[in-house]
Amino acid sequence: MTAPSEAQIVEAVTAKLTGSQGKTVPDAELARLLATLELENDWTDVSAKRFHSVLSKNALIDSPPPATEGGASAGAGAAGSKKKKKSKTDAGVPRSFIDANVSIPAGVRAHYFDSVKGKGLVASRSFAEGELVFTEEAYIATPPPEAFDQVSSGELCAQCFLPVSSAPVQLAIKNCGKCKVRFCTSACARTAMATHHTLLCTGLNPAAKPLVQLVQSQKWQSLHCVARSLARLLSTLTPHNNGMGKQSREQDDLIAAYGDFETVHARLSSFATVSELERRSRNPGWATEKASFEGILAEAYTALCNALDPYAESRTSGPHPDPFHVQLDLIDAVKTRKGQIKDLFTYASFLKLLGRANVNMEKFGGLYSVHSFLNHSCAPNVQIRHVPERGILASMKVAALALRPIAKDEELVISYIDPTTRLGRRQLVLYRDYCFGPCTCPKCVQELKEVGLQYDPAKNSVKTFLDSVARKSNPEPHAAAAVDPSLEEELRASLGF
């Protein structure tokens, strides 16, 4: 992470404005733009006040600067407080931004709330109970851990994860030819080769074998998600997606379908992101797990770099460099690409990529562009279901359905956890697994009130408040100090492997 100079801030903002209609940034868009640039450029220590000052100085914004950092824009909670609020985002808070290239379905609109809550979806019309809000296929498809072995053996399609035997046309089944994986349709094979398999096939890229073996042996879903995310990005720089005998129109179709480097980079960066070590450190067993987990993290990082980093030492030095499909001339064609790729393969970025996968993956796996906008509530108004394909529940296509009547301008929310569990348990899992809290949805506010609690950030830290919630909401007087075995098991299972 780097603290940008004034020139770097101006350059980044100007680049954003070049692709938009205006020449200045609207005041209302400042928070969202700053969050976007922090994620895309891995910036740190850029306060809202400094950002505003730099833009004003360089005539990139024409509104007057805020009187103080803890002014009205900081929210009602800052009223009456003389203590200035830190404007930069806490490192433990997942950060997200809205990618303008995401196709938002009819009936809903994207909305950026603030640097803590991030992005969300709001209804632009009313929905009846049971009405379909949207459907979506995974942007990054990763199989559920229990399906890893079947995918590797060719029993399940390596793209949609449905049984190959269920293929609508048996003649359309495609074998890789370089490894054992198979695809149930030509469309699945085409998508896989354009987005991940060219780089993760152990036959086409032998350096990927240790990474694939680690994912499979550990059933490490989040690592697999990271690998497929980076593979999708780097696949935009391979001969498969850039020529290789293709007609110009076919190449344009590939870019339109799967995006170029800049489009994919922006999409992946827009997902809520937090370091995996921040998540892990909140696990009740972290003190005993730390040493062993850091060891396997180092192993995973090395395997990932050797498999996919175009600048890995094993690939660039020695008498016989490993074969690779990413073309360096395509990286050099745009001056920002090399720096972005090198940043992605630092250890700090690896931890953030793992954290991003874990806080965004749908329960069966996979990253979804629109689904990732949905914020949490223990009293949700939307539920997510998987759409059947060929009479089988598809793991990589979801449908969002209204649980109750939804009014226009109401935020669309889902529950990240089982909302029927007790208050203390819900708050603890959300804090440790999704790095936010305390949850102040209507259900939690009411239940907190019933036990005589109300969250005031000026008086209590999040952890202190959650300890109070655990003590007051736990029916067993001596259970508050410990985490029950079922909860700890659930937390460990949800940490990615």
Tab-separated table of C-alpha atoms in Angstrom:
chain	number	residue	atom	x	y	z
A	1	MET	CA	0.000	0.000	0.000
A	2	THR	CA	1.309	3.450	-0.886
A	3	ALA	CA	0.522	7.046	0.030
A	4	PRO	CA	0.041	8.832	-3.310
A	5	SER	CA	1.562	12.193	-4.150
A	6	GLU	CA	-0.589	15.104	-5.258
A	7	ALA	CA	0.458	14.496	-8.870
A	8	GLN	CA	-0.604	10.840	-8.655
A	9	ILE	CA	-4.008	11.814	-7.253
A	10	VAL	CA	-4.533	14.370	-10.014
A	11	GLU	CA	-3.448	11.894	-12.697
A	12	ALA	CA	-5.794	9.181	-11.403
A	13	VAL	CA	-8.784	11.526	-11.098
A	14	THR	CA	-8.147	13.037	-14.526
A	15	ALA	CA	-8.041	9.548	-16.048
A	16	LYS	CA	-11.435	8.789	-14.497
A	17	LEU	CA	-12.907	12.042	-15.784
A	18	THR	CA	-11.588	11.382	-19.294
A	19	GLY	CA	-14.005	8.494	-19.635
A	20	SER	CA	-16.967	10.453	-18.262
A	21	GLN	CA	-19.026	13.361	-19.513
A	22	GLY	CA	-17.867	15.977	-17.004
A	23	LYS	CA	-14.585	17.765	-16.367
A	24	THR	CA	-15.030	18.066	-12.602
A	25	VAL	CA	-16.109	15.726	-9.821
A	26	PRO	CA	-19.523	16.391	-8.225
A	27	ASP	CA	-19.190	16.868	-4.472
A	28	ALA	CA	-21.633	14.022	-3.830
A	29	GLU	CA	-19.349	11.619	-5.724
A	30	LEU	CA	-16.169	12.360	-3.750
A	31	ALA	CA	-16.453	9.519	-1.225
A	32	ARG	CA	-17.220	6.960	-3.893
A	33	LEU	CA	-14.399	8.169	-6.154
A	34	LEU	CA	-11.876	8.071	-3.308
A	35	ALA	CA	-12.908	4.520	-2.356
A	36	THR	CA	-12.617	3.489	-6.007
A	37	LEU	CA	-9.129	4.935	-6.428
A	38	GLU	CA	-7.925	3.479	-3.112
A	39	LEU	CA	-8.915	-0.001	-4.250
A	40	GLU	CA	-7.722	0.284	-7.835
A	41	ASN	CA	-4.343	1.805	-6.912
A	42	ASP	CA	-3.817	0.268	-3.465
A	43	TRP	CA	-3.565	3.714	-1.849
A	44	THR	CA	-3.462	4.348	1.869
A	45	ASP	CA	-3.466	7.423	4.131
A	46	VAL	CA	-5.601	9.586	1.832
A	47	SER	CA	-8.047	11.494	4.021
A	48	ALA	CA	-11.266	12.894	2.579
A	49	LYS	CA	-10.041	16.378	3.505
A	50	ARG	CA	-6.755	15.983	1.628
A	51	PHE	CA	-8.523	14.463	-1.374
A	52	HIS	CA	-10.963	17.388	-1.478
A	53	SER	CA	-8.106	19.883	-1.092
A	54	VAL	CA	-6.073	18.400	-3.963
A	55	LEU	CA	-9.075	18.356	-6.285
A	56	SER	CA	-10.012	21.926	-5.379
A	57	LYS	CA	-6.453	23.170	-5.895
A	58	ASN	CA	-6.348	21.604	-9.352
A	59	ALA	CA	-9.818	22.812	-10.389
A	60	LEU	CA	-11.222	19.292	-10.453
A	61	ILE	CA	-14.060	20.186	-8.090
A	62	ASP	CA	-15.900	23.475	-7.721
A	63	SER	CA	-17.740	23.098	-4.408
A	64	PRO	CA	-16.438	24.686	-1.169
A	65	PRO	CA	-14.440	22.445	1.175
A	66	PRO	CA	-16.105	21.069	4.309
A	67	ALA	CA	-15.625	23.111	7.479
A	68	THR	CA	-14.321	20.140	9.444
A	69	GLU	CA	-13.682	16.469	8.883
A	70	GLY	CA	-16.412	15.605	11.392
A	71	GLY	CA	-19.057	17.765	9.739
A	72	ALA	CA	-22.508	16.926	8.462
A	73	SER	CA	-21.191	14.458	5.916
A	74	ALA	CA	-19.938	12.278	8.740
A	75	GLY	CA	-23.492	11.449	9.722
A	76	ALA	CA	-25.772	12.181	12.626
A	77	GLY	CA	-23.555	10.247	15.008
A	78	ALA	CA	-20.957	13.035	14.809
A	79	ALA	CA	-23.343	15.756	15.933
A	80	GLY	CA	-22.322	17.483	19.150
A	81	SER	CA	-18.953	15.770	19.238
A	82	LYS	CA	-15.810	17.902	19.314
A	83	LYS	CA	-13.571	14.954	18.559
A	84	LYS	CA	-12.673	14.785	14.889
A	85	LYS	CA	-13.521	11.574	13.155
A	86	LYS	CA	-10.885	9.765	11.122
A	87	SER	CA	-11.952	10.039	7.508
A	88	LYS	CA	-9.826	7.285	6.080
A	89	THR	CA	-11.355	3.841	6.109
A	90	ASP	CA	-10.404	1.471	8.931
A	91	ALA	CA	-8.194	-1.320	7.554
A	92	GLY	CA	-10.575	-3.839	9.131
A	93	VAL	CA	-13.584	-2.558	7.172
A	94	PRO	CA	-14.136	-4.200	3.762
A	95	ARG	CA	-13.993	-1.542	1.042
A	96	SER	CA	-15.955	-1.603	-2.196
A	97	PHE	CA	-16.910	0.666	-5.053
A	98	ILE	CA	-19.385	0.672	-7.927
A	99	ASP	CA	-18.032	-0.528	-11.253
A	100	ALA	CA	-19.926	1.472	-13.869
A	101	ASN	CA	-19.590	-1.419	-16.330
A	102	VAL	CA	-21.753	-3.755	-14.229
A	103	SER	CA	-25.106	-4.184	-15.933
A	104	ILE	CA	-27.672	-3.416	-13.236
A	105	PRO	CA	-30.999	-5.201	-13.870
A	106	ALA	CA	-34.225	-3.306	-14.495
A	107	GLY	CA	-36.144	-2.341	-11.378
A	108	VAL	CA	-33.097	-1.716	-9.187
A	109	ARG	CA	-30.312	0.859	-9.046
A	110	ALA	CA	-26.826	0.880	-7.615
A	111	HIS	CA	-26.144	3.211	-4.700
A	112	TYR	CA	-22.955	4.096	-2.833
A	113	PHE	CA	-23.747	4.709	0.847
A	114	ASP	CA	-20.412	5.602	2.464
A	115	SER	CA	-16.873	4.312	2.943
A	116	VAL	CA	-17.964	1.879	5.668
A	117	LYS	CA	-21.167	0.416	4.247
A	118	GLY	CA	-19.947	0.762	0.674
A	119	LYS	CA	-22.209	-0.019	-2.252
A	120	GLY	CA	-25.717	-1.458	-2.272
A	121	LEU	CA	-28.860	-2.018	-4.328
A	122	VAL	CA	-32.033	0.047	-4.025
A	123	ALA	CA	-35.421	-0.734	-5.584
A	124	SER	CA	-36.341	1.728	-8.337
A	125	ARG	CA	-39.894	0.337	-8.367
A	126	SER	CA	-42.032	-1.727	-6.033
A	127	PHE	CA	-41.831	-5.540	-5.950
A	128	ALA	CA	-44.548	-7.943	-4.832
A	129	GLU	CA	-43.810	-10.821	-2.454
A	130	GLY	CA	-42.325	-13.726	-4.398
A	131	GLU	CA	-41.511	-11.595	-7.449
A	132	LEU	CA	-38.240	-12.211	-9.267
A	133	VAL	CA	-35.866	-9.282	-8.770
A	134	PHE	CA	-32.984	-10.515	-10.946
A	135	THR	CA	-31.064	-13.583	-12.090
A	136	GLU	CA	-27.315	-13.747	-12.569
A	137	GLU	CA	-24.538	-16.122	-13.580
A	138	ALA	CA	-21.237	-16.135	-11.703
A	139	TYR	CA	-18.541	-13.723	-12.884
A	140	ILE	CA	-15.895	-16.003	-11.344
A	141	ALA	CA	-17.147	-19.591	-11.219
A	142	THR	CA	-15.582	-21.850	-8.577
A	143	PRO	CA	-16.936	-25.270	-7.614
A	144	PRO	CA	-18.122	-26.122	-4.109
A	145	PRO	CA	-15.292	-27.869	-2.195
A	146	GLU	CA	-17.097	-31.210	-2.247
A	147	ALA	CA	-17.069	-31.096	-6.067
A	148	PHE	CA	-13.315	-30.483	-6.547
A	149	ASP	CA	-12.401	-34.135	-7.093
A	150	GLN	CA	-15.281	-34.715	-9.514
A	151	VAL	CA	-14.292	-31.672	-11.555
A	152	SER	CA	-10.648	-32.797	-11.717
A	153	SER	CA	-11.639	-36.291	-12.844
A	154	GLY	CA	-13.939	-35.016	-15.582
A	155	GLU	CA	-17.160	-36.225	-13.986
A	156	LEU	CA	-18.432	-32.658	-13.556
A	157	CYS	CA	-18.081	-29.859	-16.100
A	158	ALA	CA	-15.126	-27.617	-15.200
A	159	GLN	CA	-17.142	-24.484	-15.981
A	160	CYS	CA	-20.764	-24.936	-14.831
A	161	PHE	CA	-20.079	-27.925	-12.494
A	162	LEU	CA	-23.103	-29.884	-13.726
A	163	PRO	CA	-22.650	-33.620	-14.466
A	164	VAL	CA	-21.085	-34.118	-17.882
A	165	SER	CA	-23.444	-37.067	-18.302
A	166	SER	CA	-26.360	-34.607	-18.247
A	167	ALA	CA	-25.082	-32.753	-21.334
A	168	PRO	CA	-28.004	-31.958	-23.676
A	169	VAL	CA	-26.010	-33.191	-26.680
A	170	GLN	CA	-23.445	-35.908	-25.986
A	171	LEU	CA	-21.492	-35.024	-29.133
A	172	ALA	CA	-21.015	-31.504	-27.746
A	173	ILE	CA	-18.982	-32.734	-24.749
A	174	LYS	CA	-15.459	-31.328	-24.954
A	175	ASN	CA	-12.333	-32.911	-23.476
A	176	CYS	CA	-9.407	-30.668	-22.611
A	177	GLY	CA	-6.844	-32.916	-24.286
A	178	LYS	CA	-4.063	-31.705	-21.974
A	179	CYS	CA	-5.625	-32.754	-18.653
A	180	LYS	CA	-8.587	-34.798	-17.453
A	181	VAL	CA	-11.191	-32.043	-17.168
A	182	ARG	CA	-14.203	-31.984	-19.476
A	183	PHE	CA	-16.875	-29.509	-20.475
A	184	CYS	CA	-20.519	-30.382	-21.019
A	185	THR	CA	-21.087	-27.954	-23.907
A	186	SER	CA	-19.103	-25.988	-26.455
A	187	ALA	CA	-20.199	-22.805	-24.668
A	188	CYS	CA	-18.720	-23.999	-21.357
A	189	ALA	CA	-15.463	-24.966	-23.088
A	190	ARG	CA	-15.266	-21.606	-24.848
A	191	THR	CA	-15.870	-19.660	-21.624
A	192	ALA	CA	-13.359	-21.718	-19.644
A	193	MET	CA	-10.593	-21.326	-22.214
A	194	ALA	CA	-11.203	-17.579	-22.423
A	195	THR	CA	-11.287	-16.976	-18.674
A	196	HIS	CA	-9.177	-19.500	-16.749
A	197	HIS	CA	-8.319	-22.907	-18.201
A	198	THR	CA	-5.562	-21.733	-20.553
A	199	LEU	CA	-3.559	-20.692	-17.471
A	200	LEU	CA	-4.733	-23.192	-14.834
A	201	CYS	CA	-4.617	-26.372	-16.928
A	202	THR	CA	-1.693	-28.411	-15.591
A	203	GLY	CA	-0.992	-29.681	-19.104
A	204	LEU	CA	-0.918	-26.274	-20.764
A	205	ASN	CA	0.814	-24.607	-17.796
A	206	PRO	CA	2.821	-27.200	-15.801
A	207	ALA	CA	3.783	-24.537	-13.254
A	208	ALA	CA	0.148	-24.493	-12.090
A	209	LYS	CA	0.281	-28.094	-10.855
A	210	PRO	CA	1.386	-27.367	-7.230
A	211	LEU	CA	-1.334	-24.707	-6.939
A	212	VAL	CA	-4.058	-26.998	-8.282
A	213	GLN	CA	-2.892	-29.824	-6.007
A	214	LEU	CA	-2.947	-27.526	-2.964
A	215	VAL	CA	-6.465	-26.315	-3.755
A	216	GLN	CA	-7.642	-29.896	-4.191
A	217	SER	CA	-5.914	-31.391	-1.137
A	218	GLN	CA	-7.069	-28.608	1.201
A	219	LYS	CA	-10.490	-28.155	-0.469
A	220	TRP	CA	-9.458	-24.500	-0.357
A	221	GLN	CA	-12.302	-22.731	-2.122
A	222	SER	CA	-11.181	-19.150	-1.557
A	223	LEU	CA	-7.692	-19.898	-2.924
A	224	HIS	CA	-9.325	-21.461	-5.982
A	225	CYS	CA	-11.436	-18.315	-6.355
A	226	VAL	CA	-8.298	-16.153	-6.195
A	227	ALA	CA	-6.588	-18.339	-8.806
A	228	ARG	CA	-9.537	-18.148	-11.186
A	229	SER	CA	-9.884	-14.394	-10.609
A	230	LEU	CA	-6.252	-13.738	-11.527
A	231	ALA	CA	-6.484	-16.207	-14.400
A	232	ARG	CA	-9.488	-14.345	-15.781
A	233	LEU	CA	-7.545	-11.084	-15.639
A	234	LEU	CA	-4.369	-12.489	-17.196
A	235	SER	CA	-6.286	-14.451	-19.834
A	236	THR	CA	-7.024	-11.111	-21.482
A	237	LEU	CA	-3.294	-10.994	-22.309
A	238	THR	CA	-2.996	-14.458	-23.890
A	239	PRO	CA	-2.831	-15.401	-27.588
A	240	HIS	CA	-6.166	-17.194	-27.148
A	241	ASN	CA	-7.900	-13.874	-26.529
A	242	ASN	CA	-5.664	-11.810	-28.808
A	243	GLY	CA	-5.439	-13.146	-32.328
A	244	MET	CA	-4.063	-16.702	-32.681
A	245	GLY	CA	-5.523	-16.910	-36.168
A	246	LYS	CA	-8.813	-15.348	-35.160
A	247	GLN	CA	-10.614	-12.894	-37.383
A	248	SER	CA	-10.882	-9.335	-36.072
A	249	ARG	CA	-14.614	-9.752	-35.498
A	250	GLU	CA	-14.095	-12.921	-33.443
A	251	GLN	CA	-11.480	-11.183	-31.308
A	252	ASP	CA	-13.862	-8.259	-30.768
A	253	ASP	CA	-16.543	-10.745	-29.718
A	254	LEU	CA	-14.178	-12.233	-27.107
A	255	ILE	CA	-13.460	-8.803	-25.646
A	256	ALA	CA	-17.164	-7.922	-25.654
A	257	ALA	CA	-18.036	-11.183	-23.888
A	258	TYR	CA	-15.212	-11.396	-21.355
A	259	GLY	CA	-13.664	-7.908	-21.179
A	260	ASP	CA	-10.180	-6.521	-21.717
A	261	PHE	CA	-7.532	-6.200	-18.998
A	262	GLU	CA	-8.730	-2.825	-17.727
A	263	THR	CA	-12.391	-3.893	-17.620
A	264	VAL	CA	-11.668	-7.097	-15.693
A	265	HIS	CA	-9.246	-5.341	-13.326
A	266	ALA	CA	-11.871	-2.720	-12.458
A	267	ARG	CA	-14.548	-5.374	-11.933
A	268	LEU	CA	-12.432	-7.481	-9.594
A	269	SER	CA	-11.264	-4.407	-7.670
A	270	SER	CA	-14.860	-3.286	-7.091
A	271	PHE	CA	-15.721	-6.263	-4.862
A	272	ALA	CA	-15.573	-5.573	-1.121
A	273	THR	CA	-11.982	-6.172	-0.033
A	274	VAL	CA	-10.308	-6.820	3.315
A	275	SER	CA	-7.112	-8.630	4.318
A	276	GLU	CA	-7.541	-12.312	5.110
A	277	LEU	CA	-5.356	-11.875	8.184
A	278	GLU	CA	-7.889	-9.350	9.508
A	279	ARG	CA	-10.602	-12.004	9.162
A	280	ARG	CA	-8.489	-14.782	10.623
A	281	SER	CA	-7.409	-12.735	13.630
A	282	ARG	CA	-11.068	-12.529	14.695
A	283	ASN	CA	-11.398	-16.310	14.831
A	284	PRO	CA	-11.594	-17.641	18.424
A	285	GLY	CA	-8.850	-20.167	17.709
A	286	TRP	CA	-6.479	-17.699	16.054
A	287	ALA	CA	-3.841	-17.761	18.807
A	288	THR	CA	-3.300	-21.492	18.323
A	289	GLU	CA	-3.843	-21.507	14.546
A	290	LYS	CA	-1.618	-18.552	13.683
A	291	ALA	CA	1.709	-20.337	13.172
A	292	SER	CA	0.342	-23.218	11.109
A	293	PHE	CA	-1.916	-20.980	9.035
A	294	GLU	CA	0.872	-18.542	8.206
A	295	GLY	CA	2.895	-21.520	6.993
A	296	ILE	CA	0.220	-22.720	4.596
A	297	LEU	CA	-0.407	-19.130	3.489
A	298	ALA	CA	3.249	-18.861	2.477
A	299	GLU	CA	2.983	-22.148	0.585
A	300	ALA	CA	-0.159	-20.959	-1.203
A	301	TYR	CA	1.395	-17.605	-2.089
A	302	THR	CA	4.466	-19.258	-3.600
A	303	ALA	CA	2.334	-21.711	-5.581
A	304	LEU	CA	0.103	-18.906	-6.875
A	305	CYS	CA	3.046	-16.760	-7.998
A	306	ASN	CA	4.812	-19.670	-9.691
A	307	ALA	CA	1.594	-20.581	-11.492
A	308	LEU	CA	0.402	-17.177	-12.673
A	309	ASP	CA	2.861	-14.319	-12.086
A	310	PRO	CA	4.356	-13.341	-15.468
A	311	TYR	CA	7.381	-11.960	-13.610
A	312	ALA	CA	7.991	-14.944	-11.303
A	313	GLU	CA	11.693	-15.798	-11.061
A	314	SER	CA	11.075	-19.381	-12.191
A	315	ARG	CA	9.549	-17.999	-15.367
A	316	THR	CA	12.058	-15.286	-16.206
A	317	SER	CA	15.418	-16.817	-15.251
A	318	GLY	CA	17.340	-20.019	-15.705
A	319	PRO	CA	18.327	-21.924	-18.843
A	320	HIS	CA	14.822	-23.281	-19.425
A	321	PRO	CA	12.125	-20.830	-18.296
A	322	ASP	CA	8.723	-22.386	-17.721
A	323	PRO	CA	6.358	-22.016	-20.682
A	324	PHE	CA	3.655	-19.421	-20.196
A	325	HIS	CA	0.841	-17.992	-22.268
A	326	VAL	CA	0.714	-14.386	-21.086
A	327	GLN	CA	2.345	-12.129	-23.672
A	328	LEU	CA	4.664	-9.484	-22.239
A	329	ASP	CA	4.188	-7.256	-25.279
A	330	LEU	CA	0.474	-7.052	-24.451
A	331	ILE	CA	1.365	-6.014	-20.897
A	332	ASP	CA	3.714	-3.326	-22.197
A	333	ALA	CA	1.088	-2.059	-24.662
A	334	VAL	CA	-0.569	-0.081	-21.828
A	335	LYS	CA	1.840	1.587	-19.395
A	336	THR	CA	-0.239	0.969	-16.255
A	337	ARG	CA	-0.547	-2.800	-16.711
A	338	LYS	CA	2.922	-3.865	-15.573
A	339	GLY	CA	2.659	-1.969	-12.296
A	340	GLN	CA	-0.837	-3.304	-11.636
A	341	ILE	CA	0.267	-6.891	-12.250
A	342	LYS	CA	3.339	-6.552	-10.031
A	343	ASP	CA	1.139	-5.091	-7.269
A	344	LEU	CA	-1.303	-8.003	-7.554
A	345	PHE	CA	1.438	-10.517	-6.843
A	346	THR	CA	2.737	-8.940	-3.630
A	347	TYR	CA	2.034	-10.825	-0.409
A	348	ALA	CA	-0.173	-8.010	0.932
A	349	SER	CA	-2.306	-8.146	-2.209
A	350	PHE	CA	-2.524	-11.927	-1.950
A	351	LEU	CA	-4.003	-11.570	1.546
A	352	LYS	CA	-6.532	-9.040	0.255
A	353	LEU	CA	-7.472	-11.273	-2.669
A	354	LEU	CA	-8.161	-14.127	-0.239
A	355	GLY	CA	-10.186	-11.834	2.002
A	356	ARG	CA	-12.126	-10.542	-1.000
A	357	ALA	CA	-12.999	-14.076	-2.045
A	358	ASN	CA	-14.191	-15.043	1.426
A	359	VAL	CA	-16.412	-12.017	2.070
A	360	ASN	CA	-18.000	-12.090	-1.397
A	361	MET	CA	-18.367	-15.746	-2.368
A	362	GLU	CA	-21.929	-17.010	-2.553
A	363	LYS	CA	-22.567	-20.034	-0.320
A	364	PHE	CA	-21.931	-22.544	-3.135
A	365	GLY	CA	-18.910	-20.561	-4.326
A	366	GLY	CA	-18.340	-18.081	-7.109
A	367	LEU	CA	-18.261	-14.293	-7.316
A	368	TYR	CA	-21.323	-12.508	-8.695
A	369	SER	CA	-21.177	-8.915	-9.900
A	370	VAL	CA	-24.725	-7.821	-8.977
A	371	HIS	CA	-25.144	-10.186	-6.016
A	372	SER	CA	-22.040	-8.591	-4.448
A	373	PHE	CA	-23.959	-5.294	-4.102
A	374	LEU	CA	-26.450	-6.823	-1.650
A	375	ASN	CA	-25.877	-5.771	1.949
A	376	HIS	CA	-26.858	-7.743	5.040
A	377	SER	CA	-29.891	-7.564	7.295
A	378	CYS	CA	-31.120	-10.099	9.841
A	379	ALA	CA	-34.580	-9.104	8.565
A	380	PRO	CA	-33.972	-9.526	4.813
A	381	ASN	CA	-36.421	-8.566	2.087
A	382	VAL	CA	-34.681	-10.663	-0.600
A	383	GLN	CA	-33.608	-14.291	-0.696
A	384	ILE	CA	-31.147	-15.975	-3.061
A	385	ARG	CA	-31.991	-19.279	-4.726
A	386	HIS	CA	-30.107	-21.364	-7.256
A	387	VAL	CA	-31.761	-21.831	-10.623
A	388	PRO	CA	-32.295	-25.421	-11.863
A	389	GLU	CA	-30.580	-26.375	-15.126
A	390	ARG	CA	-31.533	-29.635	-16.881
A	391	GLY	CA	-33.543	-30.535	-13.805
A	392	ILE	CA	-30.458	-30.161	-11.583
A	393	LEU	CA	-29.789	-27.364	-9.104
A	394	ALA	CA	-27.136	-25.229	-10.810
A	395	SER	CA	-24.432	-23.976	-8.456
A	396	MET	CA	-23.348	-21.032	-10.613
A	397	LYS	CA	-26.636	-19.292	-11.432
A	398	VAL	CA	-28.705	-17.468	-8.825
A	399	ALA	CA	-32.104	-15.822	-8.653
A	400	ALA	CA	-33.046	-13.030	-6.227
A	401	LEU	CA	-36.669	-13.197	-5.035
A	402	ALA	CA	-38.651	-10.731	-2.927
A	403	LEU	CA	-39.410	-12.226	0.505
A	404	ARG	CA	-42.091	-9.628	1.173
A	405	PRO	CA	-43.504	-6.554	-0.598
A	406	ILE	CA	-40.654	-4.120	-1.318
A	407	ALA	CA	-41.366	-0.414	-1.739
A	408	LYS	CA	-39.703	1.856	-4.260
A	409	ASP	CA	-36.441	3.367	-2.896
A	410	GLU	CA	-36.114	0.614	-0.254
A	411	GLU	CA	-32.699	-1.016	-0.003
A	412	LEU	CA	-32.526	-4.647	-1.118
A	413	VAL	CA	-30.916	-6.767	1.598
A	414	ILE	CA	-30.199	-10.448	2.172
A	415	SER	CA	-29.059	-12.326	5.263
A	416	TYR	CA	-25.457	-13.515	5.128
A	417	ILE	CA	-26.148	-15.934	7.981
A	418	ASP	CA	-29.059	-17.867	9.477
A	419	PRO	CA	-31.278	-15.028	10.779
A	420	THR	CA	-33.109	-17.349	13.192
A	421	THR	CA	-30.086	-17.824	15.459
A	422	ARG	CA	-29.812	-15.866	18.699
A	423	LEU	CA	-28.672	-12.247	18.770
A	424	GLY	CA	-25.191	-12.766	20.254
A	425	ARG	CA	-24.359	-15.533	17.814
A	426	ARG	CA	-25.456	-13.482	14.794
A	427	GLN	CA	-23.432	-10.464	15.867
A	428	LEU	CA	-20.325	-12.554	16.525
A	429	VAL	CA	-20.403	-14.399	13.191
A	430	LEU	CA	-20.956	-11.190	11.224
A	431	TYR	CA	-18.058	-9.501	13.019
A	432	ARG	CA	-15.626	-12.385	12.584
A	433	ASP	CA	-16.655	-13.698	9.183
A	434	TYR	CA	-17.696	-10.556	7.303
A	435	CYS	CA	-15.707	-7.927	9.250
A	436	PHE	CA	-18.569	-5.625	10.105
A	437	GLY	CA	-20.624	-4.878	13.127
A	438	PRO	CA	-22.435	-4.447	15.217
A	439	CYS	CA	-25.390	-5.158	12.949
A	440	THR	CA	-27.997	-2.423	13.437
A	441	CYS	CA	-30.759	-3.807	11.232
A	442	PRO	CA	-34.330	-3.366	12.599
A	443	LYS	CA	-34.365	-6.892	14.044
A	444	CYS	CA	-31.076	-6.429	15.903
A	445	VAL	CA	-32.006	-2.952	17.174
A	446	GLN	CA	-35.227	-4.349	18.640
A	447	GLU	CA	-33.495	-7.343	20.245
A	448	LEU	CA	-30.721	-5.117	21.615
A	449	LYS	CA	-33.373	-2.874	23.130
A	450	GLU	CA	-34.984	-5.895	24.803
A	451	VAL	CA	-31.728	-6.672	26.638
A	452	GLY	CA	-31.131	-3.019	27.487
A	453	LEU	CA	-28.401	-2.254	24.947
A	454	GLN	CA	-27.949	0.445	22.334
A	455	TYR	CA	-24.792	0.861	20.279
A	456	ASP	CA	-23.038	4.209	20.623
A	457	PRO	CA	-19.698	4.312	18.746
A	458	ALA	CA	-18.624	7.330	20.815
A	459	LYS	CA	-18.802	5.264	24.017
A	460	ASN	CA	-17.898	1.711	23.018
A	461	SER	CA	-15.551	-0.011	20.629
A	462	VAL	CA	-17.176	-2.646	18.438
A	463	LYS	CA	-15.445	-5.509	20.263
A	464	THR	CA	-16.412	-4.190	23.706
A	465	PHE	CA	-20.016	-3.782	22.626
A	466	LEU	CA	-20.157	-7.280	21.128
A	467	ASP	CA	-18.832	-8.702	24.402
A	468	SER	CA	-21.713	-6.945	26.172
A	469	VAL	CA	-24.174	-8.392	23.662
A	470	ALA	CA	-22.794	-11.886	24.229
A	471	ARG	CA	-23.105	-11.579	28.012
A	472	LYS	CA	-26.631	-10.169	27.999
A	473	SER	CA	-28.104	-12.306	25.226
A	474	ASN	CA	-26.620	-15.656	26.247
A	475	PRO	CA	-29.101	-17.678	28.297
A	476	GLU	CA	-26.305	-19.537	30.129
A	477	PRO	CA	-24.580	-17.307	32.709
A	478	HIS	CA	-21.099	-18.811	32.286
A	479	ALA	CA	-21.163	-19.294	28.518
A	480	ALA	CA	-20.402	-15.739	27.479
A	481	ALA	CA	-16.678	-16.037	27.996
A	482	ALA	CA	-16.348	-18.962	25.614
A	483	VAL	CA	-17.446	-19.776	22.112
A	484	ASP	CA	-19.660	-22.845	21.895
A	485	PRO	CA	-18.136	-25.713	19.851
A	486	SER	CA	-20.776	-25.546	17.123
A	487	LEU	CA	-20.107	-21.849	16.556
A	488	GLU	CA	-16.351	-22.314	16.439
A	489	GLU	CA	-16.789	-25.166	13.961
A	490	GLU	CA	-19.044	-22.951	11.845
A	491	LEU	CA	-16.528	-20.112	11.932
A	492	ARG	CA	-13.634	-22.342	10.942
A	493	ALA	CA	-15.657	-23.827	8.080
A	494	SER	CA	-16.550	-20.373	6.806
A	495	LEU	CA	-12.965	-19.133	6.728
A	496	GLY	CA	-12.332	-20.523	3.253
A	497	PHE	CA	-11.023	-24.069	3.760
